[in-house]
Amino acid sequence: MGKLIMVSNRLPVKIEADGTATRTTGGLASALEGANLETEPTWVGWPGQATEEFEDPEAINAAMRKSGVVPVFLTRAEMDGFYEGYSNSTLWPLLHYMIERARFSHDWWEVYRAVNQKFADIIMEVADDGDQVWIHDYHLFLLPSMLRGHNKGLKVGFFLHTPFCTSEIFRVLPDRVELLKGVLGADVIGFHTYNYLRHFRSSILRVLGWETDMEGFWHNGREVHLGVYPIGHNHAGFERVMTDPGFPKVIAKHTVDLAGKRLILSVERLDYTKGLPAKLAAMRRFLEMHPEKREEVLFVLIAVPSRQGVAEYDELTEEVQREVGAINGQFGTLGHAPIQFLHRGFPIEELSAFYALAEVCLVTPLRDGMNLVAKEFLDCQRAEFSKRPGVLILSEFAGAAQELSHSIQVNPYDVDDVANALNRALDMPDEERRNRIDMMQARLRKQDSAAWTRLFLKDLDKVPRREERVTIVELKPLAAQLAKKVKSGEKLALFLDYDGTLRGFVDVPDHAVPDIDLPRLIRDLADFGNVKIAVVSGRPSTFLEQHLGGLGATLVGEHGYRWLDGGKGEWALFNPHVNTEWKHSIREHLDQVSLLTPGTHVEEKQSALVWHYRKADPEFGAWRARALLDELMAMAANLPVTVHHGQKIVEVSSLQVSKGAAVDYLMKDWGCTVALVAGDDQTDETMIALEPVGVEFFTVKIGSGSTRAGYRTDITGLRIFLEKLRDELRH
Ligand code: GDG
């Protein structure tokens, strides 16, 4: 196994004056610590200060690399465009549904792209063939495909720590296509929740027009795996602190400081996504509604400063400070201010003590990828440190809400809902509190950050190494092998589907004409004495003859209904007695569905009817297609037809007609001893499933989906194969 390279915007290190790097144990670094990896990962990221701040960046670079940490130095201008600009003023608000806060600048985008490229170049300096590269977060959306471009056989994983917004929001981004294609360079793409995965898939569908399966899909001859990996908190870290002999002292001090008040705790970075103003509004409402509890409770708001110096964040800080002052002014007494606003970070011992002593933890972000505070609070709730178990109030818009179903869940925008939840939590009997905690605690202690790391890396490890992947590279030897057979006198037949095999899909099927090189390639292959070639398509004969006629290849149209020997002369029928009486009733039904589904139409062929939905709304079209399939199956039960769901089509065709039957006929007619068939959809499986006697038979599937074929590649891979075959036959 190769080494693991962890890539994140910010390095988990502190840089000493002499340039050496001391690893810090926050966030990702601690997640890896508990995962018991065989080897120390190499870290790649920004060292935390602009290049201009370092006296001798080269010396620091050399010193850091010695300790397995690879810095990506960024100038002030790069930080402005890449970090403050595109990452945090465009992507961050948008991914959190705050479209009105998102700002767009082409210059930022250019810097974002350049910095992603800088990361890619530096990774390529340290990566070796077969290494695993795990990329973190939205700052580096373009990096996966930039690494893929180098074709080093890296296993590339990408994890998004924020939500992935709905496609309706994502498509607002001017650079949406490039961003999606960028991240699709990864082999494994992970999200915190199923919803984020769903939104990502729907963006791929709506922005790129590509259909995907739940677990992933084939893209450029590679399988992209999509997965849900809910991140956990650093359980081992909190366990260490809480079992430390000095910890009871910290608890005792906090207990004295609390002076018998009931602690309602809130901990977060001071970020607008965390919803502090809305939370303060709910506190105010609670204090208004429950004067009897005003003296009992103490709200402690720990807000770690974040992105200081950025106007938006400075304004938020002022807004929070003003409101805290106003609430304390209105509801405070000589001996008691209901809110303590602590605008700083605390050492983990103190944080743990706060978590342990809190009666309520109020976690109400407007949007949050996961939210680790909720999990840490539950973990730190232990009977030995507090008489009363605590209650978690959790925003339904935090990813953690899906896992922590025994919390009190609230809509953070609904001030009354949160105020009522506060009261309910405070009044909740101890037994119910204990039960709720028990139900969540065991699970979250197991699914901690170390488990999350192991889970993701396990899937990344499963990615086949480059030499194990069935791709382009592996069809070249097959071309050489077939050419050798032909040269030794064997007779080779090639049966190639057209759409999705020789040519990619486009919005208007009539525009899918052969590219400039294809006719020449077909003619060259057909010219070899012992080679026969047939294009076997669902297309009508007119289209095939117009674009591929006269090249020496036999044309088979309408899924094996008619054929044109050698591509010229008269079309013949494989079976002149095909029954097509069923067409009338089916046509009526398809016309009706077509009327109800904008962007769809019905095509009539001699032996088939096709409903096309490529131009329809992708989700609506796919949904209608599934319903139509069920209806047609029922209607067709007693008819001599088969129904099939292809690439954006539903086709009803005569049972007596199939590509497989046509190919079987031609193989016998030509007396070939070696044959190869290639196709991408279900109708091609009738060719692939043949077991011709006395013929050495090779089968190739193009793209994703189940198949019985022996080889799998993509359109480009097949083209390379055919060109290689031609070249080998020439020499
Ligand atoms: C992003 C996503 C996702 C806070 N105050 C102190 C302190 N903290 C620590 C907490 C917790 C961490 O900061 C905050 O993590 P969150 O998950 O709550 O939020 P983000 O920083 O926004 O993180 C988020 C996360 O990535 C992981 O994927 O869950 O949704 O936005 O660990 O303990 N730590 C110390 N003192 C403090 O005062 N020591």
mmCIF file of C-alpha atoms in Angstrom, residues 424-718:
data_model
loop_
_atom_site.group_PDB
_atom_site.id
_atom_site.type_symbol
_atom_site.label_atom_id
_atom_site.label_comp_id
_atom_site.label_asym_id
_atom_site.label_seq_id
_atom_site.Cartn_x
_atom_site.Cartn_y
_atom_site.Cartn_z
ATOM 1 C CA ARG A 424 -39.378 21.882 27.933
ATOM 2 C CA ALA A 425 -35.739 20.889 28.385
ATOM 3 C CA LEU A 426 -35.475 22.602 31.758
ATOM 4 C CA ASP A 427 -38.669 20.907 32.964
ATOM 5 C CA MET A 428 -37.780 17.469 31.613
ATOM 6 C CA PRO A 429 -37.667 14.787 34.337
ATOM 7 C CA ASP A 430 -34.268 13.265 35.040
ATOM 8 C CA GLU A 431 -35.270 9.804 33.968
ATOM 9 C CA GLU A 432 -36.267 10.969 30.500
ATOM 10 C CA ARG A 433 -33.070 12.984 30.228
ATOM 11 C CA ARG A 434 -30.963 9.957 31.157
ATOM 12 C CA ASN A 435 -32.795 7.710 28.679
ATOM 13 C CA ARG A 436 -32.308 10.141 25.845
ATOM 14 C CA ILE A 437 -28.596 10.491 26.541
ATOM 15 C CA ASP A 438 -28.103 6.748 26.852
ATOM 16 C CA MET A 439 -29.749 6.185 23.523
ATOM 17 C CA MET A 440 -27.360 8.524 21.740
ATOM 18 C CA GLN A 441 -24.166 8.219 23.764
ATOM 19 C CA ALA A 442 -23.233 4.611 23.071
ATOM 20 C CA ARG A 443 -23.536 5.093 19.337
ATOM 21 C CA LEU A 444 -21.648 8.338 19.103
ATOM 22 C CA ARG A 445 -18.783 7.071 21.214
ATOM 23 C CA LYS A 446 -18.361 4.232 18.740
ATOM 24 C CA GLN A 447 -18.867 6.337 15.630
ATOM 25 C CA ASP A 448 -16.163 8.769 16.636
ATOM 26 C CA SER A 449 -13.663 10.587 14.460
ATOM 27 C CA ALA A 450 -11.351 7.599 14.355
ATOM 28 C CA ALA A 451 -14.150 5.338 13.102
ATOM 29 C CA TRP A 452 -15.024 7.936 10.483
ATOM 30 C CA THR A 453 -11.436 8.018 9.260
ATOM 31 C CA ARG A 454 -11.208 4.243 9.094
ATOM 32 C CA LEU A 455 -14.484 4.001 7.186
ATOM 33 C CA PHE A 456 -13.492 6.528 4.566
ATOM 34 C CA LEU A 457 -9.988 5.144 4.116
ATOM 35 C CA LYS A 458 -11.357 1.628 3.822
ATOM 36 C CA ASP A 459 -13.430 2.685 0.826
ATOM 37 C CA LEU A 460 -10.521 4.597 -0.636
ATOM 38 C CA ASP A 461 -8.372 1.533 -0.243
ATOM 39 C CA LYS A 462 -10.896 -0.529 -2.214
ATOM 40 C CA VAL A 463 -10.374 1.632 -5.300
ATOM 41 C CA PRO A 464 -8.624 -0.619 -7.778
ATOM 42 C CA ARG A 465 -5.036 0.271 -8.505
ATOM 43 C CA ARG A 466 -4.474 1.631 -11.970
ATOM 44 C CA GLU A 467 -3.195 -1.669 -13.302
ATOM 45 C CA GLU A 468 -6.301 -3.454 -11.958
ATOM 46 C CA ARG A 469 -8.742 -1.071 -13.590
ATOM 47 C CA VAL A 470 -10.517 -2.337 -16.687
ATOM 48 C CA THR A 471 -9.890 0.596 -18.955
ATOM 49 C CA ILE A 472 -8.483 1.887 -22.137
ATOM 50 C CA VAL A 473 -5.036 0.621 -21.325
ATOM 51 C CA GLU A 474 -6.185 -2.946 -21.127
ATOM 52 C CA LEU A 475 -7.941 -3.060 -24.489
ATOM 53 C CA LYS A 476 -4.746 -2.326 -26.374
ATOM 54 C CA PRO A 477 -3.329 -5.825 -25.837
ATOM 55 C CA LEU A 478 -6.659 -7.211 -27.035
ATOM 56 C CA ALA A 479 -6.283 -5.241 -30.280
ATOM 57 C CA ALA A 480 -2.830 -6.721 -30.788
ATOM 58 C CA GLN A 481 -4.127 -10.196 -30.035
ATOM 59 C CA LEU A 482 -6.987 -9.910 -32.564
ATOM 60 C CA ALA A 483 -4.720 -8.479 -35.255
ATOM 61 C CA LYS A 484 -2.400 -11.441 -34.811
ATOM 62 C CA LYS A 485 -5.292 -13.840 -35.306
ATOM 63 C CA VAL A 486 -6.402 -12.071 -38.483
ATOM 64 C CA LYS A 487 -2.892 -12.154 -39.862
ATOM 65 C CA SER A 488 -2.730 -15.869 -39.238
ATOM 66 C CA GLY A 489 -5.808 -16.350 -41.435
ATOM 67 C CA GLU A 490 -8.708 -16.145 -38.985
ATOM 68 C CA LYS A 491 -11.830 -14.267 -40.048
ATOM 69 C CA LEU A 492 -12.775 -11.461 -37.659
ATOM 70 C CA ALA A 493 -16.209 -9.822 -37.381
ATOM 71 C CA LEU A 494 -16.759 -6.592 -35.405
ATOM 72 C CA PHE A 495 -20.310 -5.702 -34.292
ATOM 73 C CA LEU A 496 -20.487 -2.190 -32.939
ATOM 74 C CA ASP A 497 -23.432 -0.303 -31.538
ATOM 75 C CA TYR A 498 -23.566 3.377 -32.570
ATOM 76 C CA ASP A 499 -25.054 5.747 -29.900
ATOM 77 C CA GLY A 500 -23.120 5.629 -26.667
ATOM 78 C CA THR A 501 -20.533 3.309 -28.228
ATOM 79 C CA LEU A 502 -19.109 4.905 -31.358
ATOM 80 C CA ARG A 503 -20.618 8.301 -30.603
ATOM 81 C CA GLY A 504 -21.566 10.184 -27.399
ATOM 82 C CA PHE A 505 -25.076 11.397 -26.592
ATOM 83 C CA VAL A 506 -26.308 14.885 -27.427
ATOM 84 C CA ASP A 507 -29.594 16.679 -26.746
ATOM 85 C CA VAL A 508 -30.972 16.241 -30.260
ATOM 86 C CA PRO A 509 -30.366 12.697 -31.514
ATOM 87 C CA ASP A 510 -30.091 13.919 -35.114
ATOM 88 C CA HIS A 511 -27.076 15.967 -34.127
ATOM 89 C CA ALA A 512 -25.191 12.850 -33.099
ATOM 90 C CA VAL A 513 -23.536 12.524 -36.473
ATOM 91 C CA PRO A 514 -20.196 10.708 -36.723
ATOM 92 C CA ASP A 515 -17.185 12.831 -35.849
ATOM 93 C CA ILE A 516 -14.683 13.522 -38.572
ATOM 94 C CA ASP A 517 -12.401 10.520 -37.884
ATOM 95 C CA LEU A 518 -15.018 7.801 -37.554
ATOM 96 C CA PRO A 519 -15.957 7.141 -41.248
ATOM 97 C CA ARG A 520 -12.273 6.835 -42.174
ATOM 98 C CA LEU A 521 -11.631 4.405 -39.324
ATOM 99 C CA ILE A 522 -14.616 2.256 -40.329
ATOM 100 C CA ARG A 523 -13.575 2.271 -43.969
ATOM 101 C CA ASP A 524 -9.995 1.328 -43.080
ATOM 102 C CA LEU A 525 -11.153 -1.603 -40.979
ATOM 103 C CA ALA A 526 -13.674 -2.784 -43.580
ATOM 104 C CA ASP A 527 -10.920 -2.732 -46.232
ATOM 105 C CA PHE A 528 -8.908 -5.486 -44.568
ATOM 106 C CA GLY A 529 -9.578 -8.759 -46.338
ATOM 107 C CA ASN A 530 -10.378 -10.935 -43.352
ATOM 108 C CA VAL A 531 -12.283 -8.320 -41.366
ATOM 109 C CA LYS A 532 -16.033 -7.766 -41.486
ATOM 110 C CA ILE A 533 -17.584 -4.864 -39.648
ATOM 111 C CA ALA A 534 -21.209 -4.072 -38.838
ATOM 112 C CA VAL A 535 -22.731 -1.060 -37.114
ATOM 113 C CA VAL A 536 -25.677 -2.467 -35.175
ATOM 114 C CA SER A 537 -27.998 0.289 -34.061
ATOM 115 C CA GLY A 538 -31.498 1.137 -32.958
ATOM 116 C CA ARG A 539 -31.473 4.026 -35.441
ATOM 117 C CA PRO A 540 -33.719 4.116 -38.500
ATOM 118 C CA SER A 541 -32.142 2.934 -41.737
ATOM 119 C CA THR A 542 -32.222 6.421 -43.302
ATOM 120 C CA PHE A 543 -29.950 7.906 -40.625
ATOM 121 C CA LEU A 544 -27.463 5.055 -40.812
ATOM 122 C CA GLU A 545 -27.273 5.083 -44.582
ATOM 123 C CA GLN A 546 -26.885 8.853 -44.728
ATOM 124 C CA HIS A 547 -23.975 8.961 -42.287
ATOM 125 C CA LEU A 548 -22.314 5.564 -42.479
ATOM 126 C CA GLY A 549 -23.361 4.208 -45.860
ATOM 127 C CA GLY A 550 -20.836 3.355 -48.558
ATOM 128 C CA LEU A 551 -17.936 2.767 -46.157
ATOM 129 C CA GLY A 552 -17.866 -0.993 -46.592
ATOM 130 C CA ALA A 553 -19.471 -1.686 -43.203
ATOM 131 C CA THR A 554 -22.737 -3.574 -43.023
ATOM 132 C CA LEU A 555 -25.488 -1.505 -41.435
ATOM 133 C CA VAL A 556 -28.070 -3.039 -39.140
ATOM 134 C CA GLY A 557 -30.949 -0.681 -38.290
ATOM 135 C CA GLU A 558 -33.916 -0.655 -35.929
ATOM 136 C CA HIS A 559 -32.355 -3.046 -33.422
ATOM 137 C CA GLY A 560 -31.905 -5.806 -35.967
ATOM 138 C CA TYR A 561 -35.039 -5.361 -38.082
ATOM 139 C CA ARG A 562 -33.339 -4.543 -41.374
ATOM 140 C CA TRP A 563 -29.831 -4.574 -42.766
ATOM 141 C CA LEU A 564 -27.774 -3.202 -45.625
ATOM 142 C CA ASP A 565 -25.062 -5.604 -46.671
ATOM 143 C CA GLY A 566 -21.702 -3.834 -47.085
ATOM 144 C CA GLY A 567 -23.421 -0.481 -46.585
ATOM 145 C CA LYS A 568 -24.814 -0.191 -50.101
ATOM 146 C CA GLY A 569 -27.609 -1.522 -52.304
ATOM 147 C CA GLU A 570 -31.047 -2.446 -50.977
ATOM 148 C CA TRP A 571 -32.083 -2.844 -47.346
ATOM 149 C CA ALA A 572 -33.244 -6.320 -46.449
ATOM 150 C CA LEU A 573 -35.348 -7.640 -43.573
ATOM 151 C CA PHE A 574 -33.936 -10.256 -41.231
ATOM 152 C CA ASN A 575 -37.462 -11.565 -40.742
ATOM 153 C CA PRO A 576 -40.159 -10.458 -43.214
ATOM 154 C CA HIS A 577 -42.994 -11.863 -41.074
ATOM 155 C CA VAL A 578 -42.669 -9.635 -38.022
ATOM 156 C CA ASN A 579 -45.978 -8.848 -36.375
ATOM 157 C CA THR A 580 -46.532 -5.098 -35.842
ATOM 158 C CA GLU A 581 -50.280 -4.997 -35.189
ATOM 159 C CA TRP A 582 -49.669 -4.066 -31.555
ATOM 160 C CA LYS A 583 -48.309 -0.662 -32.563
ATOM 161 C CA HIS A 584 -51.654 1.079 -32.748
ATOM 162 C CA SER A 585 -52.726 0.668 -29.110
ATOM 163 C CA ILE A 586 -49.265 1.328 -27.693
ATOM 164 C CA ARG A 587 -48.817 4.430 -29.837
ATOM 165 C CA GLU A 588 -52.005 5.933 -28.411
ATOM 166 C CA HIS A 589 -50.718 5.484 -24.877
ATOM 167 C CA LEU A 590 -47.283 6.889 -25.639
ATOM 168 C CA ASP A 591 -48.813 9.937 -27.332
ATOM 169 C CA GLN A 592 -50.813 10.644 -24.224
ATOM 170 C CA VAL A 593 -47.782 10.405 -21.942
ATOM 171 C CA SER A 594 -45.897 12.620 -24.327
ATOM 172 C CA LEU A 595 -48.585 15.303 -24.120
ATOM 173 C CA LEU A 596 -48.376 15.250 -20.328
ATOM 174 C CA THR A 597 -44.583 15.470 -20.245
ATOM 175 C CA PRO A 598 -43.104 18.572 -21.857
ATOM 176 C CA GLY A 599 -39.911 17.986 -23.829
ATOM 177 C CA THR A 600 -40.730 14.398 -24.833
ATOM 178 C CA HIS A 601 -41.833 12.882 -28.136
ATOM 179 C CA VAL A 602 -42.660 9.561 -29.780
ATOM 180 C CA GLU A 603 -40.684 8.139 -32.652
ATOM 181 C CA GLU A 604 -42.245 5.460 -34.836
ATOM 182 C CA LYS A 605 -40.090 2.824 -36.474
ATOM 183 C CA GLN A 606 -41.185 -0.155 -38.584
ATOM 184 C CA SER A 607 -40.904 -2.647 -35.772
ATOM 185 C CA ALA A 608 -40.741 -0.396 -32.721
ATOM 186 C CA LEU A 609 -42.068 2.683 -30.925
ATOM 187 C CA VAL A 610 -39.748 4.885 -28.929
ATOM 188 C CA TRP A 611 -40.607 7.497 -26.296
ATOM 189 C CA HIS A 612 -37.723 10.011 -25.997
ATOM 190 C CA TYR A 613 -37.327 12.115 -22.856
ATOM 191 C CA ARG A 614 -33.817 13.559 -23.186
ATOM 192 C CA LYS A 615 -35.161 17.109 -23.429
ATOM 193 C CA ALA A 616 -37.560 16.791 -20.495
ATOM 194 C CA ASP A 617 -36.790 17.978 -16.963
ATOM 195 C CA PRO A 618 -34.333 15.254 -15.948
ATOM 196 C CA GLU A 619 -36.038 14.179 -12.737
ATOM 197 C CA PHE A 620 -39.571 14.506 -14.078
ATOM 198 C CA GLY A 621 -38.594 12.600 -17.228
ATOM 199 C CA ALA A 622 -36.952 9.798 -15.257
ATOM 200 C CA TRP A 623 -39.961 9.536 -12.944
ATOM 201 C CA ARG A 624 -42.406 9.385 -15.878
ATOM 202 C CA ALA A 625 -40.222 6.788 -17.569
ATOM 203 C CA ARG A 626 -40.396 4.513 -14.531
ATOM 204 C CA ALA A 627 -44.181 4.844 -14.365
ATOM 205 C CA LEU A 628 -44.467 4.278 -18.110
ATOM 206 C CA LEU A 629 -42.363 1.139 -17.876
ATOM 207 C CA ASP A 630 -44.761 -0.345 -15.332
ATOM 208 C CA GLU A 631 -47.772 0.540 -17.467
ATOM 209 C CA LEU A 632 -46.196 -0.867 -20.613
ATOM 210 C CA MET A 633 -45.187 -4.074 -18.877
ATOM 211 C CA ALA A 634 -48.812 -4.597 -17.913
ATOM 212 C CA MET A 635 -50.109 -3.681 -21.370
ATOM 213 C CA ALA A 636 -47.518 -5.796 -23.148
ATOM 214 C CA ALA A 637 -48.087 -8.976 -21.157
ATOM 215 C CA ASN A 638 -50.063 -10.553 -24.003
ATOM 216 C CA LEU A 639 -48.366 -8.827 -26.926
ATOM 217 C CA PRO A 640 -45.386 -10.097 -28.980
ATOM 218 C CA VAL A 641 -43.180 -7.212 -27.774
ATOM 219 C CA THR A 642 -40.376 -6.381 -25.389
ATOM 220 C CA VAL A 643 -40.136 -3.155 -23.421
ATOM 221 C CA HIS A 644 -36.799 -1.648 -22.645
ATOM 222 C CA HIS A 645 -35.480 1.387 -20.804
ATOM 223 C CA GLY A 646 -32.461 2.837 -22.618
ATOM 224 C CA GLN A 647 -30.492 6.078 -22.439
ATOM 225 C CA LYS A 648 -33.329 8.596 -21.984
ATOM 226 C CA ILE A 649 -35.746 6.462 -23.990
ATOM 227 C CA VAL A 650 -38.407 3.855 -23.390
ATOM 228 C CA GLU A 651 -38.738 1.543 -26.339
ATOM 229 C CA VAL A 652 -41.337 -1.047 -27.242
ATOM 230 C CA SER A 653 -40.173 -3.376 -29.985
ATOM 231 C CA SER A 654 -41.230 -6.550 -31.615
ATOM 232 C CA LEU A 655 -40.171 -9.718 -29.838
ATOM 233 C CA GLN A 656 -39.139 -11.251 -33.111
ATOM 234 C CA VAL A 657 -36.517 -8.557 -33.604
ATOM 235 C CA SER A 658 -33.303 -8.202 -31.628
ATOM 236 C CA LYS A 659 -29.723 -7.132 -32.143
ATOM 237 C CA GLY A 660 -28.653 -10.538 -30.853
ATOM 238 C CA ALA A 661 -30.678 -12.418 -33.473
ATOM 239 C CA ALA A 662 -29.268 -10.176 -36.226
ATOM 240 C CA VAL A 663 -25.674 -10.677 -35.084
ATOM 241 C CA ASP A 664 -26.188 -14.426 -34.779
ATOM 242 C CA TYR A 665 -27.453 -14.482 -38.353
ATOM 243 C CA LEU A 666 -24.532 -12.426 -39.694
ATOM 244 C CA MET A 667 -21.869 -14.429 -37.860
ATOM 245 C CA LYS A 668 -23.141 -17.580 -39.543
ATOM 246 C CA ASP A 669 -23.575 -15.857 -42.895
ATOM 247 C CA TRP A 670 -19.997 -14.558 -42.800
ATOM 248 C CA GLY A 671 -18.472 -17.700 -41.413
ATOM 249 C CA CYS A 672 -16.270 -15.777 -39.020
ATOM 250 C CA THR A 673 -14.077 -17.580 -36.515
ATOM 251 C CA VAL A 674 -13.425 -14.621 -34.188
ATOM 252 C CA ALA A 675 -15.992 -11.948 -33.284
ATOM 253 C CA LEU A 676 -16.156 -8.918 -31.039
ATOM 254 C CA VAL A 677 -19.313 -7.064 -29.997
ATOM 255 C CA ALA A 678 -19.403 -3.703 -28.197
ATOM 256 C CA GLY A 679 -22.381 -1.817 -26.844
ATOM 257 C CA ASP A 680 -23.563 0.359 -24.006
ATOM 258 C CA ASP A 681 -27.187 -0.398 -23.236
ATOM 259 C CA GLN A 682 -29.637 -3.161 -22.485
ATOM 260 C CA THR A 683 -30.449 -3.940 -26.150
ATOM 261 C CA ASP A 684 -26.751 -4.607 -26.707
ATOM 262 C CA GLU A 685 -26.841 -7.269 -24.022
ATOM 263 C CA THR A 686 -28.735 -9.498 -26.517
ATOM 264 C CA MET A 687 -25.538 -9.491 -28.600
ATOM 265 C CA ILE A 688 -23.280 -9.821 -25.579
ATOM 266 C CA ALA A 689 -25.249 -12.803 -24.284
ATOM 267 C CA LEU A 690 -24.734 -14.866 -27.456
ATOM 268 C CA GLU A 691 -22.677 -18.025 -27.166
ATOM 269 C CA PRO A 692 -21.806 -18.757 -30.772
ATOM 270 C CA VAL A 693 -20.475 -22.238 -31.448
ATOM 271 C CA GLY A 694 -17.095 -22.416 -33.156
ATOM 272 C CA VAL A 695 -16.476 -18.691 -32.826
ATOM 273 C CA GLU A 696 -14.016 -17.133 -30.417
ATOM 274 C CA PHE A 697 -16.203 -14.431 -28.939
ATOM 275 C CA PHE A 698 -15.129 -11.162 -27.240
ATOM 276 C CA THR A 699 -17.578 -8.785 -25.591
ATOM 277 C CA VAL A 700 -17.108 -5.171 -24.508
ATOM 278 C CA LYS A 701 -19.427 -3.024 -22.397
ATOM 279 C CA ILE A 702 -19.185 0.719 -22.788
ATOM 280 C CA GLY A 703 -19.794 2.668 -19.571
ATOM 281 C CA SER A 704 -21.564 1.716 -16.343
ATOM 282 C CA GLY A 705 -24.358 -0.697 -15.528
ATOM 283 C CA SER A 706 -24.583 -4.438 -15.163
ATOM 284 C CA THR A 707 -23.376 -6.578 -18.042
ATOM 285 C CA ARG A 708 -22.244 -10.032 -19.024
ATOM 286 C CA ALA A 709 -19.434 -8.560 -21.103
ATOM 287 C CA GLY A 710 -15.855 -9.608 -20.497
ATOM 288 C CA TYR A 711 -14.388 -6.125 -20.919
ATOM 289 C CA ARG A 712 -15.487 -2.683 -19.913
ATOM 290 C CA THR A 713 -14.320 0.649 -21.254
ATOM 291 C CA ASP A 714 -15.684 4.023 -22.389
ATOM 292 C CA ILE A 715 -16.219 5.605 -25.806
ATOM 293 C CA THR A 716 -12.663 6.920 -25.979
ATOM 294 C CA GLY A 717 -11.284 3.571 -24.882
ATOM 295 C CA LEU A 718 -13.130 1.765 -27.648
#
